PDB file of C-alpha atoms in Angstrom:
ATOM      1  CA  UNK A   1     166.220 -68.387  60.022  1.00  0.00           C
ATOM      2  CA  UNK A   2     166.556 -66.194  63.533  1.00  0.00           C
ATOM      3  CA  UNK A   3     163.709 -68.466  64.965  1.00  0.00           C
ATOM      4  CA  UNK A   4     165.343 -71.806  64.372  1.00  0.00           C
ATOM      5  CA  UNK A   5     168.561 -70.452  65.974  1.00  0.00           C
ATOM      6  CA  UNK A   6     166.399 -69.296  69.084  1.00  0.00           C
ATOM      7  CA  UNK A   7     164.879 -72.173  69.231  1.00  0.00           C
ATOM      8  CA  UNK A   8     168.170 -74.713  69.040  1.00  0.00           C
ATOM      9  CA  UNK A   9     170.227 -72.639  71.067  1.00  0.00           C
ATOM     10  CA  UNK A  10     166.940 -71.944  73.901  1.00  0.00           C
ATOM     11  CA  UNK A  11     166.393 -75.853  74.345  1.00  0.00           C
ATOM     12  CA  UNK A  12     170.460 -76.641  74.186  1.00  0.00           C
ATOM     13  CA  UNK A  13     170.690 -73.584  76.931  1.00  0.00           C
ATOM     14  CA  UNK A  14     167.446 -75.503  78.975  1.00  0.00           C
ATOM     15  CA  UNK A  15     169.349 -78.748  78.962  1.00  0.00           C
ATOM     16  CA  UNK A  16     172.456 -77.332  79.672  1.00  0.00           C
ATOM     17  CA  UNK A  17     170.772 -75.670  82.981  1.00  0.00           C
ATOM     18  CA  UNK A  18     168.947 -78.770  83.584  1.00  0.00           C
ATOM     19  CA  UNK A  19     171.707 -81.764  83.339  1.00  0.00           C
ATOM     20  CA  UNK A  20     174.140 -78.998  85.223  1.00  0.00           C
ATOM     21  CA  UNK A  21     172.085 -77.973  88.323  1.00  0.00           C
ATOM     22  CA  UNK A  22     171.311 -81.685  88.601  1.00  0.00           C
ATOM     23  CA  UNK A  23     175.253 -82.090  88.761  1.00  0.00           C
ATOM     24  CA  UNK A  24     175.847 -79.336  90.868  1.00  0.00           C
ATOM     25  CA  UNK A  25     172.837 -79.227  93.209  1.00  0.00           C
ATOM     26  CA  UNK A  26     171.927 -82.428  92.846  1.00  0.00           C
ATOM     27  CA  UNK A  27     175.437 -84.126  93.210  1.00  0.00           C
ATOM     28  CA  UNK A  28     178.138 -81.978  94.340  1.00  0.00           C
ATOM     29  CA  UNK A  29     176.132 -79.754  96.770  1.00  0.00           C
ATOM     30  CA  UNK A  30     173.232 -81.590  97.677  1.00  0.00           C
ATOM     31  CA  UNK A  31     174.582 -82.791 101.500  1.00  0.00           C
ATOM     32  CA  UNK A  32     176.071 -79.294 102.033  1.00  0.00           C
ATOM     33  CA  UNK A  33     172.495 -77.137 100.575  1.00  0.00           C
ATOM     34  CA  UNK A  34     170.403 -79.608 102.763  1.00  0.00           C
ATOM     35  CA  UNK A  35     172.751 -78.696 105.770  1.00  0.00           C
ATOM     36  CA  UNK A  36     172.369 -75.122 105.142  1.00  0.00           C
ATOM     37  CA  UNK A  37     168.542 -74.723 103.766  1.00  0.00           C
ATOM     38  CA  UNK A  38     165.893 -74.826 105.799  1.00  0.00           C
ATOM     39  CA  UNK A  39     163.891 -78.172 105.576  1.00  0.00           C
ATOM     40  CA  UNK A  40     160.634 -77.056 105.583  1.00  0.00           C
ATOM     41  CA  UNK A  41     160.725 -75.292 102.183  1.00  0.00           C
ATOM     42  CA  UNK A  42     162.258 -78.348 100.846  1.00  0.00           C
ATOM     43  CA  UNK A  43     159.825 -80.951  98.271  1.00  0.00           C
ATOM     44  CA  UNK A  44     160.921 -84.545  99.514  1.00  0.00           C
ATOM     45  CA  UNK A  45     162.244 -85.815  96.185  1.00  0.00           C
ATOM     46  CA  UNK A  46     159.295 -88.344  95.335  1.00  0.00           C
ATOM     47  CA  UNK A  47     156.914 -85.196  95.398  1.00  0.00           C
ATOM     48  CA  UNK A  48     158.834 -82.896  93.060  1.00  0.00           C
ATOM     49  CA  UNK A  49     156.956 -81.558  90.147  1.00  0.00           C
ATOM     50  CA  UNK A  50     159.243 -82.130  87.292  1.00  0.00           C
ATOM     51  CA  UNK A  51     157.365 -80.212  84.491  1.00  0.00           C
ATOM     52  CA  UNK A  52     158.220 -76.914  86.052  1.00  0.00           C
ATOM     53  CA  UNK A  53     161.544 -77.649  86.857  1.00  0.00           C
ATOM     54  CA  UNK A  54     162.027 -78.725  83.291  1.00  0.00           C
ATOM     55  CA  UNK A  55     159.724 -75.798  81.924  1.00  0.00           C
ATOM     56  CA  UNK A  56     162.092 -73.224  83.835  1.00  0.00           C
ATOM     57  CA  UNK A  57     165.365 -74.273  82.639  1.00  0.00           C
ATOM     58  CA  UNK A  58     163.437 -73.494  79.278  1.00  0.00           C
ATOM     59  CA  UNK A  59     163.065 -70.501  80.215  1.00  0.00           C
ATOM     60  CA  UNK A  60     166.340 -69.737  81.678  1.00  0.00           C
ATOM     61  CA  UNK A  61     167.429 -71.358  78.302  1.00  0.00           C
ATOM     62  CA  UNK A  62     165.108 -69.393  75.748  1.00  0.00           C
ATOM     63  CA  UNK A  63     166.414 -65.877  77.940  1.00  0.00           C
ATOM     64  CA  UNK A  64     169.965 -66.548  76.833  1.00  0.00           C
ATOM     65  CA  UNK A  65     168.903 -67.095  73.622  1.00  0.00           C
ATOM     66  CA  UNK A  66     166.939 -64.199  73.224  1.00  0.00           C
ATOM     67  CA  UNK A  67     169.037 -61.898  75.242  1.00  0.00           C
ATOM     68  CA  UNK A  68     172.222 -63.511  73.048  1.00  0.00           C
ATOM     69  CA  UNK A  69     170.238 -62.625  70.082  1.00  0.00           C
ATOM     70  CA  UNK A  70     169.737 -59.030  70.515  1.00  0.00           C
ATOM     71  CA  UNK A  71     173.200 -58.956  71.652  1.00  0.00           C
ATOM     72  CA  UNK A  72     174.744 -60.330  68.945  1.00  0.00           C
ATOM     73  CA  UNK A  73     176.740 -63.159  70.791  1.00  0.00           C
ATOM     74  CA  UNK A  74     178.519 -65.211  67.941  1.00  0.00           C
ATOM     75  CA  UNK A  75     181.130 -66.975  69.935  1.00  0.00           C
ATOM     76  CA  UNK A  76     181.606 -69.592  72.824  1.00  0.00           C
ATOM     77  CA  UNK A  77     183.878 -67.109  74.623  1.00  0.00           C
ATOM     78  CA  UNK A  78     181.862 -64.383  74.299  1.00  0.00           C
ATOM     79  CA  UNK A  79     178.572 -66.712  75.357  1.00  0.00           C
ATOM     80  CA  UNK A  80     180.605 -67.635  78.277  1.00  0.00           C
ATOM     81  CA  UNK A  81     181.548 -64.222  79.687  1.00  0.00           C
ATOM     82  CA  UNK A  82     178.129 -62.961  79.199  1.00  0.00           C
ATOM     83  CA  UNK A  83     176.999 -65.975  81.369  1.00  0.00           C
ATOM     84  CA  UNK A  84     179.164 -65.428  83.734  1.00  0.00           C
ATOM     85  CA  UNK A  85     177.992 -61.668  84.232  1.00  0.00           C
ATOM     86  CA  UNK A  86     174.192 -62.479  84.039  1.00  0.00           C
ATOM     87  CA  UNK A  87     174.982 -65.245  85.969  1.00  0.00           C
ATOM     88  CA  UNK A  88     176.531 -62.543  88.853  1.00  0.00           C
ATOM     89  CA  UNK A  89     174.076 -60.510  88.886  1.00  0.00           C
ATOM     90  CA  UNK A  90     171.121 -63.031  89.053  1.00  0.00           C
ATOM     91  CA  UNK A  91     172.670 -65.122  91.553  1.00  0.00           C
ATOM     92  CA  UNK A  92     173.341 -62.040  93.852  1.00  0.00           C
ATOM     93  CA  UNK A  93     169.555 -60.256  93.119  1.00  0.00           C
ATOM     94  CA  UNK A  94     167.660 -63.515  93.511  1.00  0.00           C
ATOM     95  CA  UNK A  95     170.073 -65.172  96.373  1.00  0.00           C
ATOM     96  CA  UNK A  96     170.130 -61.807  98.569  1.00  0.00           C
ATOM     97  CA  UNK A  97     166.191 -61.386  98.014  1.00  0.00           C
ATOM     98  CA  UNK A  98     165.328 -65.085  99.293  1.00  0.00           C
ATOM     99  CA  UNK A  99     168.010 -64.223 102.407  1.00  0.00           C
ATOM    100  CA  UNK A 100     165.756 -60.748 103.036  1.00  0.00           C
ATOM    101  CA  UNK A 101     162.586 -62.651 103.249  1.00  0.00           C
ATOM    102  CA  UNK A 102     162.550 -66.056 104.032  1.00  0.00           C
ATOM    103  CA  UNK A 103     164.658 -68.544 106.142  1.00  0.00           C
ATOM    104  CA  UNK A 104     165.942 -70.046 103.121  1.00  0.00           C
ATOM    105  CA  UNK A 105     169.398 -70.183 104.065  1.00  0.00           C
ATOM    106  CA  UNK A 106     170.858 -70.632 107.472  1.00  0.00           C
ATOM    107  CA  UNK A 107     173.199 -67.631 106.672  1.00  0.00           C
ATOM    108  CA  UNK A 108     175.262 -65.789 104.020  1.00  0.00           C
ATOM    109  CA  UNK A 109     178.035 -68.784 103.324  1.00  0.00           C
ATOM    110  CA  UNK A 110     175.175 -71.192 101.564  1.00  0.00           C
ATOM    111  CA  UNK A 111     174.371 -67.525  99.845  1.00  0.00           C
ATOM    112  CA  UNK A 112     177.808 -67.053  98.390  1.00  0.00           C
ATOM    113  CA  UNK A 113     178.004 -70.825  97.786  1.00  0.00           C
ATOM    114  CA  UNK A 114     174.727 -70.935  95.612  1.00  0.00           C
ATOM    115  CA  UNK A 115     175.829 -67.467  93.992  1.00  0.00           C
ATOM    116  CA  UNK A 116     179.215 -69.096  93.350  1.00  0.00           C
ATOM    117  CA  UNK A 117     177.430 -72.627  91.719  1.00  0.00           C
ATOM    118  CA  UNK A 118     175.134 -69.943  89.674  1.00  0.00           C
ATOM    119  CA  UNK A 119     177.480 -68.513  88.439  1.00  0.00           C
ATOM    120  CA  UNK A 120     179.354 -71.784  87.242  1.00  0.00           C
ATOM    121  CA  UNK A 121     176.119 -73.228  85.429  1.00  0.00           C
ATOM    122  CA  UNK A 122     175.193 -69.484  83.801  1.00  0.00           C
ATOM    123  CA  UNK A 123     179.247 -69.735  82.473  1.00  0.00           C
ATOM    124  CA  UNK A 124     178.964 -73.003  81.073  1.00  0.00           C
ATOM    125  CA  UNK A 125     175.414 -72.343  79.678  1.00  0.00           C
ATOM    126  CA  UNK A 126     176.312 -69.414  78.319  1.00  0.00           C
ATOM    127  CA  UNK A 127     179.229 -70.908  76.408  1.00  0.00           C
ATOM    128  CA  UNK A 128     176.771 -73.435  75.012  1.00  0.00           C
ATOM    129  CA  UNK A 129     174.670 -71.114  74.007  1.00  0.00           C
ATOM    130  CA  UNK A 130     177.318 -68.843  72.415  1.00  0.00           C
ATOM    131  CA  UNK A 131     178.481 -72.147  70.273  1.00  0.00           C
ATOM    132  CA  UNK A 132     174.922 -72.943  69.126  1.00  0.00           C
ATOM    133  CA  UNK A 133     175.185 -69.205  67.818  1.00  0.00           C
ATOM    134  CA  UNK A 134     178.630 -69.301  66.439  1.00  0.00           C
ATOM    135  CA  UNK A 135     177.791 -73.052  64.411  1.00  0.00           C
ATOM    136  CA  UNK A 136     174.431 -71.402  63.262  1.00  0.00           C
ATOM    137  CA  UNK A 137     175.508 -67.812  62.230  1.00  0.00           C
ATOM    138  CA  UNK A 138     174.357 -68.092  58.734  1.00  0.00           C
ATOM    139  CA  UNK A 139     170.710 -68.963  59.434  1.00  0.00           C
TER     140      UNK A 139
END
């Protein structure tokens, strides 16, 4: 059924997003982000909400999904270089907006840095995603 593979491959793309920005932001950029972010738009980490971070790597995950759906996506290849182009163009949309408006970033290296880790997790995600569809392609 088209729902169940929405549904498997939107909560495998959500914990995809969620275990990799946690190894990415979390782990292999956290010192340099922090260095290059501005700390007063920054949650100390006993105050962050969890529930929405967790509710919008749903999201993230359930737009692959959806978007994969109507796109036909049936491989992990294809998955991935779909990913890798949403993840582009997201990156660069949302990551250029925040720089226009806000003192997010202390300039545009953390921008192409966080564009570049985007990029990486909307790759692997979308390769994830792409599998679930290419296991699942007879429901």
């Amino acid at each position: 059924m088209k729902t169940n593979k929405i549904l498997i491959a939107g909560i495998a793309g959500g914990a995809t997003f969620f275990i990799l920005g946690w190894l990415i932001y979390g782990m292999i950029l956290s010192s340099y982000m922090q260095s290059q972010s501005n700390p007063a738009i920054m949650r100390p980490m006993s105050e962050m909400k969890w529930w929405a971070l967790i509710i919008s790597n749903l999201a993230q995950g359930f737009l692959f999904a959806i978007v994969y759906d109507w796109s036909n996506v049936k491989t992990l290849s294809s998955g991935a270089g779909k990913g890798a182009i949403l993840g582009l163009i997201l990156a660069i949309a949302m990551d250029l907006g925040l720089y226009s408006m806000y003192t997010m970033f202390s300039g545009l290296s953390p921008v192409v840095i966080d564009a570049v880790a985007s990029v990486v997790m909307f790759t692997v995600t979308g390769a994830v995603v792409g599998w679930i569809y290419s296991r699942n392609s007879q429901a």
